[in-house]
Coordinates of C-alpha atoms in Angstrom, one line a residue:
M1 CA -58.3 -55.9 11.4
T2 CA -55.3 -54.7 14.1
S3 CA -52.6 -52.9 13.1
P4 CA -49.0 -54.9 13.1
S5 CA -47.5 -52.1 14.8
A6 CA -47.3 -51.8 19.0
P7 CA -50.6 -52.2 20.6
A8 CA -53.0 -49.4 21.4
D9 CA -52.2 -49.2 24.7
A10 CA -48.5 -48.9 24.3
V11 CA -49.1 -45.5 22.8
P12 CA -50.2 -43.2 25.6
K13 CA -52.8 -40.5 24.5
A14 CA -51.9 -37.0 24.5
K15 CA -53.8 -34.7 26.5
P16 CA -55.4 -31.9 25.3
A17 CA -53.8 -28.5 26.4
A18 CA -55.6 -25.7 27.5
A19 CA -56.2 -23.1 25.0
G20 CA -54.6 -20.0 27.4
T21 CA -51.6 -22.5 27.9
A22 CA -51.1 -23.0 24.1
T23 CA -51.8 -19.0 23.8
S24 CA -48.9 -18.1 26.4
T25 CA -46.6 -20.8 25.0
A26 CA -46.6 -19.3 21.7
A27 CA -46.7 -15.7 23.0
S28 CA -43.5 -16.3 25.3
T29 CA -41.2 -18.0 22.3
P30 CA -39.4 -15.5 20.5
P31 CA -39.2 -15.8 16.6
V32 CA -36.4 -17.3 14.9
A33 CA -34.6 -15.3 12.4
D34 CA -34.0 -17.3 9.0
P35 CA -30.0 -17.1 8.5
G36 CA -30.2 -17.1 5.1
A37 CA -32.2 -13.9 4.9
I38 CA -30.8 -11.0 3.0
P39 CA -30.9 -7.7 5.1
V40 CA -33.1 -5.3 3.0
D41 CA -31.4 -1.4 3.6
W42 CA -34.7 0.6 3.5
T43 CA -32.3 3.8 3.3
Q44 CA -31.3 2.9 -0.3
W45 CA -35.1 3.8 -1.5
L46 CA -34.9 7.0 -0.3
F47 CA -31.5 7.8 -0.7
P48 CA -29.7 5.1 -2.8
G49 CA -25.7 5.0 -3.6
P50 CA -22.9 3.2 -1.6
R51 CA -22.3 4.2 2.2
R52 CA -18.3 4.5 2.0
S53 CA -16.7 7.5 1.0
F54 CA -13.0 8.4 0.4
S55 CA -10.6 11.0 1.0
E56 CA -8.5 13.0 -1.1
A57 CA -5.6 11.1 0.3
E58 CA -7.0 8.0 0.2
I59 CA -7.9 8.6 -3.6
E60 CA -4.4 10.1 -4.2
R61 CA -2.9 6.7 -2.7
S62 CA -5.1 4.5 -4.9
G63 CA -3.6 5.7 -7.9
L64 CA -6.4 5.4 -9.9
K65 CA -7.4 8.9 -10.2
T66 CA -7.3 9.3 -14.1
W67 CA -10.3 9.1 -16.1
S68 CA -9.8 7.4 -19.4
S69 CA -10.6 9.7 -22.7
A70 CA -11.8 6.5 -24.3
I71 CA -15.2 6.5 -22.2
D72 CA -16.0 9.6 -23.5
C73 CA -15.5 8.7 -27.1
Y74 CA -17.1 5.3 -26.5
V75 CA -20.5 7.1 -25.1
M76 CA -20.6 9.8 -27.4
S77 CA -20.2 7.4 -30.3
N78 CA -23.4 5.2 -29.2
V79 CA -25.2 8.1 -28.6
L80 CA -24.8 9.0 -32.2
V81 CA -25.5 5.4 -33.5
L82 CA -28.7 5.2 -31.3
V83 CA -30.1 8.6 -32.4
L84 CA -28.7 8.1 -36.1
V85 CA -30.6 4.5 -36.0
F86 CA -33.9 5.4 -34.6
Y87 CA -33.9 8.7 -36.8
T88 CA -36.1 7.9 -39.4
M89 CA -38.6 6.3 -36.5
L90 CA -39.1 10.0 -35.1
P91 CA -41.1 12.6 -35.7
R92 CA -39.8 14.8 -38.5
H93 CA -40.0 18.0 -36.9
L94 CA -38.8 16.8 -33.9
A95 CA -35.3 14.6 -35.5
H96 CA -33.3 17.5 -35.1
V97 CA -34.0 18.6 -31.5
I98 CA -34.1 15.0 -30.4
L99 CA -30.5 14.6 -32.0
I100 CA -29.0 17.6 -30.7
G101 CA -30.7 17.1 -27.5
G102 CA -29.4 13.5 -26.7
L103 CA -25.7 14.5 -27.6
A104 CA -26.0 17.4 -25.2
M105 CA -27.4 15.1 -22.7
A106 CA -24.7 12.8 -23.2
S107 CA -22.2 15.8 -22.6
V108 CA -23.8 16.7 -19.5
A109 CA -24.0 13.4 -18.4
L110 CA -20.0 12.4 -19.1
G111 CA -19.1 15.9 -17.4
V112 CA -21.3 14.5 -13.7
S113 CA -20.1 11.1 -14.8
R114 CA -16.1 12.5 -14.6
W115 CA -17.4 14.8 -11.4
L116 CA -18.6 11.3 -9.6
W117 CA -15.6 9.3 -10.8
R118 CA -13.2 12.2 -8.7
Q119 CA -15.3 11.3 -5.5
P120 CA -17.8 8.9 -5.8
T121 CA -20.3 9.6 -2.9
R122 CA -23.8 9.0 -2.2
T123 CA -24.6 12.8 -1.9
R124 CA -22.8 13.5 -4.9
F125 CA -25.3 11.1 -7.0
N126 CA -28.7 12.1 -5.4
G127 CA -27.5 15.7 -6.0
A128 CA -27.1 14.7 -9.3
T129 CA -30.2 12.8 -9.8
L130 CA -32.0 15.7 -8.0
A131 CA -30.5 18.6 -10.6
L132 CA -31.4 16.4 -13.5
S133 CA -35.0 15.9 -12.3
V134 CA -35.5 19.7 -12.0
L135 CA -33.4 20.5 -15.2
M136 CA -36.0 18.0 -16.9
V137 CA -39.1 19.2 -15.3
L138 CA -38.3 23.0 -16.1
F139 CA -37.5 22.1 -19.4
T140 CA -40.6 20.5 -20.2
L141 CA -42.4 23.3 -18.7
G142 CA -40.7 25.7 -20.5
M143 CA -41.7 24.0 -24.2
T144 CA -45.3 24.0 -22.9
K145 CA -45.4 27.7 -21.8
A146 CA -43.6 28.7 -25.1
G147 CA -46.5 27.0 -27.2
F148 CA -45.1 23.9 -27.7
R149 CA -47.5 21.4 -25.7
E150 CA -47.7 18.8 -28.2
E151 CA -43.7 18.9 -29.3
A152 CA -43.3 18.1 -25.1
R153 CA -45.9 15.7 -25.1
D154 CA -44.1 13.7 -27.8
L155 CA -40.6 14.3 -26.4
L156 CA -41.9 13.2 -23.0
P157 CA -41.0 9.5 -23.4
F158 CA -37.4 9.8 -24.9
V159 CA -37.3 12.7 -22.0
A160 CA -38.0 9.9 -19.6
G161 CA -36.1 7.2 -21.2
G162 CA -32.9 9.3 -21.7
M163 CA -33.1 10.5 -17.5
T164 CA -33.6 6.9 -16.5
L165 CA -30.7 5.5 -18.3
T166 CA -28.8 8.7 -17.4
V167 CA -29.1 7.8 -13.6
S168 CA -28.7 4.1 -14.2
S169 CA -25.3 4.8 -15.5
W170 CA -24.5 7.2 -12.7
W171 CA -25.7 4.6 -10.5
F172 CA -23.5 1.9 -11.7
L173 CA -20.9 4.4 -12.1
T174 CA -20.7 5.4 -8.8
L175 CA -21.0 1.8 -7.0
Y176 CA -18.0 0.6 -9.5
R177 CA -15.8 3.2 -8.4
T178 CA -16.3 2.9 -5.0
Q179 CA -15.7 -1.0 -5.3
Q180 CA -12.8 0.0 -7.4
L181 CA -11.3 2.3 -4.7
G182 CA -11.7 0.2 -2.0
A183 CA -10.3 -3.1 -3.4
R184 CA -7.1 -1.2 -4.4
L185 CA -7.1 0.4 -0.8
A186 CA -7.3 -3.3 0.7
E187 CA -4.4 -4.4 -1.5
L188 CA -2.1 -1.5 -0.6
D189 CA -2.7 -2.2 3.1
A190 CA -1.9 -6.0 2.8
Q191 CA 1.1 -5.2 0.5
D192 CA 2.1 -2.9 3.1
E193 CA 1.9 -4.9 5.8
R194 CA 3.4 -7.5 3.8
I195 CA 6.3 -5.2 3.6
A196 CA 6.9 -3.9 7.0
M197 CA 6.4 -7.6 8.2
A198 CA 9.4 -8.4 5.7
Q199 CA 11.4 -5.5 7.3
R200 CA 11.1 -6.4 10.9
L201 CA 12.1 -10.0 10.0
A202 CA 14.6 -8.7 7.8
T203 CA 16.2 -6.3 10.5
A204 CA 16.6 -9.3 12.8
Q205 CA 19.7 -9.9 11.4
I206 CA 22.0 -9.9 14.8
Q207 CA 24.3 -13.0 13.8
P208 CA 23.8 -15.3 16.5
H209 CA 27.6 -16.8 15.8
F210 CA 29.1 -13.3 16.3
L211 CA 27.3 -12.9 19.6
F212 CA 28.3 -16.5 21.0
N213 CA 31.9 -16.1 19.6
T214 CA 32.2 -12.4 21.6
L215 CA 30.5 -13.7 24.7
A216 CA 33.0 -16.9 24.1
S217 CA 36.0 -14.8 24.1
L218 CA 34.8 -12.1 26.8
Q219 CA 34.0 -15.0 29.4
H220 CA 37.9 -16.2 28.2
W221 CA 39.5 -12.7 28.9
V222 CA 37.4 -12.3 32.0
D223 CA 38.9 -15.7 33.6
T224 CA 42.4 -14.7 32.5
R225 CA 41.7 -11.6 33.7
D226 CA 42.7 -9.8 30.2
D227 CA 43.0 -6.3 29.9
R228 CA 40.5 -6.2 26.7
A229 CA 37.8 -8.0 28.8
G230 CA 36.5 -4.4 29.8
P231 CA 36.7 -2.4 26.8
M232 CA 35.2 -5.5 24.7
L233 CA 31.9 -5.2 27.4
R234 CA 31.7 -2.0 26.9
S235 CA 31.6 -2.1 23.4
L236 CA 29.4 -4.7 23.4
T237 CA 26.7 -3.2 25.9
R238 CA 27.0 -0.2 23.4
Y239 CA 26.0 -2.4 20.6
L240 CA 23.3 -4.2 22.0
R241 CA 21.6 -1.3 23.6
A242 CA 21.6 0.3 20.0
T243 CA 20.5 -2.8 18.0
L244 CA 18.1 -4.1 20.1
P245 CA 15.4 -1.1 20.1
M246 CA 15.7 -1.0 16.3
F247 CA 14.2 -4.5 15.8
E248 CA 10.7 -2.1 16.5
Q249 CA 11.4 0.6 13.7
D250 CA 10.8 0.7 9.7
R251 CA 13.6 3.3 10.0
L252 CA 16.8 4.5 12.0
P253 CA 18.7 7.9 11.8
L254 CA 21.9 7.1 10.1
V255 CA 23.8 8.6 13.0
Q256 CA 22.6 5.8 14.9
E257 CA 23.5 3.4 12.1
L258 CA 26.9 4.4 12.3
Q259 CA 27.0 4.3 15.9
I260 CA 26.1 1.0 15.9
V261 CA 28.6 0.0 12.9
R262 CA 31.3 1.8 15.3
S263 CA 30.3 -0.3 18.1
Y264 CA 30.4 -3.6 15.9
L265 CA 33.9 -2.8 14.6
D266 CA 35.3 -2.2 17.9
I267 CA 34.0 -5.3 19.1
M268 CA 35.5 -7.2 15.8
Q269 CA 38.7 -5.5 16.6
A270 CA 39.1 -6.6 19.8
R271 CA 38.7 -10.2 19.0
L272 CA 40.9 -10.0 15.6
G273 CA 43.5 -8.0 17.3
Q274 CA 46.0 -6.7 14.7
R275 CA 44.7 -8.8 12.2
L276 CA 41.6 -5.8 11.6
S277 CA 42.2 -1.8 11.7
W278 CA 39.5 0.3 10.6
S279 CA 38.2 3.9 10.1
L280 CA 35.2 5.9 9.6
D281 CA 35.4 8.9 7.1
T282 CA 32.6 11.8 6.5
D283 CA 33.1 14.5 4.0
E284 CA 32.1 17.7 5.8
T285 CA 29.9 18.6 3.3
A286 CA 27.6 15.5 4.3
Q287 CA 27.5 16.1 8.1
A288 CA 24.6 18.2 7.8
A289 CA 22.7 15.3 5.5
I290 CA 23.6 13.1 8.1
D291 CA 22.2 14.7 10.8
G292 CA 18.2 14.5 8.8
A293 CA 18.9 10.9 7.0
S294 CA 17.6 7.6 7.8
L295 CA 18.0 4.3 6.7
P296 CA 16.1 1.2 6.8
P297 CA 17.6 -0.3 10.3
G298 CA 20.9 -2.4 9.6
T299 CA 21.5 -1.6 6.0
L300 CA 25.2 -0.2 6.9
L301 CA 25.7 -3.0 9.6
T302 CA 24.9 -5.5 7.1
L303 CA 27.5 -4.1 4.9
A304 CA 30.5 -4.1 7.3
E305 CA 29.2 -7.7 8.8
N306 CA 29.5 -9.1 5.2
A307 CA 32.9 -6.9 5.0
I308 CA 34.3 -8.8 8.1
T309 CA 32.6 -12.3 7.2
H310 CA 33.8 -12.8 3.7
G311 CA 36.7 -10.5 3.4
I312 CA 38.9 -10.1 6.8
E313 CA 38.4 -13.4 9.0
P314 CA 39.0 -15.6 5.9
S315 CA 42.2 -13.8 5.1
L316 CA 45.2 -14.8 6.8
R317 CA 46.7 -11.4 6.9
G318 CA 43.4 -9.6 7.6
G319 CA 42.9 -6.4 6.4
H320 CA 41.4 -2.7 6.8
I321 CA 37.7 -1.7 6.4
A322 CA 37.1 1.7 5.7
V323 CA 33.8 3.3 5.9
R324 CA 32.8 6.3 4.1
V325 CA 30.0 8.7 3.8
K326 CA 29.9 11.7 1.6
V327 CA 27.8 13.7 -0.7
L328 CA 27.4 12.5 -4.5
D329 CA 24.8 13.6 -6.9
G330 CA 22.9 15.2 -4.7
G331 CA 22.6 12.1 -2.3
L332 CA 24.3 10.2 0.1
R333 CA 26.9 7.6 -0.9
L334 CA 27.7 4.9 2.0
E335 CA 30.6 3.1 1.2
V336 CA 32.4 -0.2 3.0
Q337 CA 35.5 -1.0 1.8
D338 CA 37.7 -4.0 3.0
G339 CA 41.2 -5.0 2.2
G340 CA 40.5 -8.6 2.7
Q341 CA 40.6 -11.5 0.0
G342 CA 38.0 -9.9 -1.9
L343 CA 35.2 -11.4 -4.2
P344 CA 35.6 -14.8 -5.3
P345 CA 35.0 -16.0 -8.7
G346 CA 31.3 -16.7 -9.8
A347 CA 30.2 -14.9 -6.2
C348 CA 26.3 -14.2 -5.6
E349 CA 24.5 -12.2 -3.6
G350 CA 23.5 -13.5 -0.5
L351 CA 20.3 -13.1 2.1
G352 CA 21.6 -10.4 4.2
L353 CA 22.4 -8.0 0.7
A354 CA 18.9 -9.1 -0.9
N355 CA 16.8 -8.2 2.5
T356 CA 18.9 -4.9 2.4
R357 CA 18.0 -4.7 -1.1
E358 CA 14.4 -4.8 -0.8
R359 CA 14.2 -2.6 2.2
L360 CA 16.0 0.0 0.3
K361 CA 13.5 -0.5 -2.4
A362 CA 10.5 -0.2 0.0
Q363 CA 11.5 3.1 1.5
F364 CA 13.1 5.1 -1.4
G365 CA 11.7 3.0 -4.8
T366 CA 14.0 3.4 -7.7
R367 CA 16.1 6.2 -6.3
A368 CA 18.1 3.9 -3.9
T369 CA 20.8 1.8 -5.3
L370 CA 23.2 -1.2 -3.8
G371 CA 26.4 -2.6 -5.5
L372 CA 29.3 -4.5 -4.9
E373 CA 32.7 -3.9 -6.9
P374 CA 35.9 -6.3 -6.9
G375 CA 39.2 -4.5 -5.6
S376 CA 41.9 -4.5 -8.4
P377 CA 45.4 -6.3 -8.4
D378 CA 47.0 -3.7 -6.4
A379 CA 44.5 -3.3 -3.7
P380 CA 42.7 -6.8 -3.1
G381 CA 39.2 -6.3 -1.5
C382 CA 35.7 -5.5 -2.3
L383 CA 33.7 -2.4 -2.2
A384 CA 30.0 -2.4 -1.1
W385 CA 28.0 0.9 -1.6
V386 CA 24.8 2.2 -1.2
Q387 CA 23.2 5.6 -2.4
V388 CA 20.5 7.1 -1.4
P389 CA 18.8 10.5 -1.8
A390 CA 19.5 13.8 0.6
A391 CA 16.7 14.1 3.4

């Protein structure tokens, strides 16, 4: 009976390959690695422990240096409970020795654990393991030579078990500590990267309308041959020369920041004319602190821009802007006070001040503060100030 499949002559017969050909083909084909195979680190059998090590600066930066005393209490209480539970099962003449020896071994193991916690390296782990092995061997040999051969043989299972438990605990502690420090440092690196990116984005706050309006005024004055075009162009050039490089910096010397504010106020005074007057005052005692101080770029400029935008420009009569730098409570206080229309009722902090506050916090922590104070009926306007520690 024939098969219902294709006829026999439709299926070509395979030619048998020569043995030499098959051998050469198999030999020339490289073995394919299994992508799911887990690589075996043979060095861990001879020198176990984590490969990564941390410097003192990295451990200090992680903020995870403290060894909790609760660990000591937990371990010692568990050792005491285990010894008391098995006390009745121990040989009578060895019960006290095992009790005292177990507590002593736990104390030594905790001391080594604190040592590994401070610097979790495979060298320290293997050194501690080797030292413990030598100590146990010397203890057993000492008992044997002292005539306690039977007692040493009875204690050998307890010594071996305690040593295995101790070394395993050290191994897990070293690996856990390494992973803890690595994860914390990676988290801090990511946080620093986010802060640096936020600082760069917050620094880029040259307002487009300020540049466009300034260039429009400059073009008009050039076309009409106004004498104000030259000073305006020089002030704008100084301003751009000072502000454009600051986008690449996380900190800017206060001296440069003050120069940027001067150029900005020169430009705005040229644009607003008699509606704006300004002054910059620094204490004689503050000059040395100014030379060594630095700020997040654009800190003082943001306060000056807000004083112009929200204080002077909306006011028909204009006003005066006073920039002051003085020493107060051991730090530097930077003030920008305008005589404009003042804070409207229900005013809230804008994006510029919020970014400035965050950048101050990133650089100085809680040592820097920023505040806004409304003016009085006799002296309308607003006072914005920043308090930073001296260099």
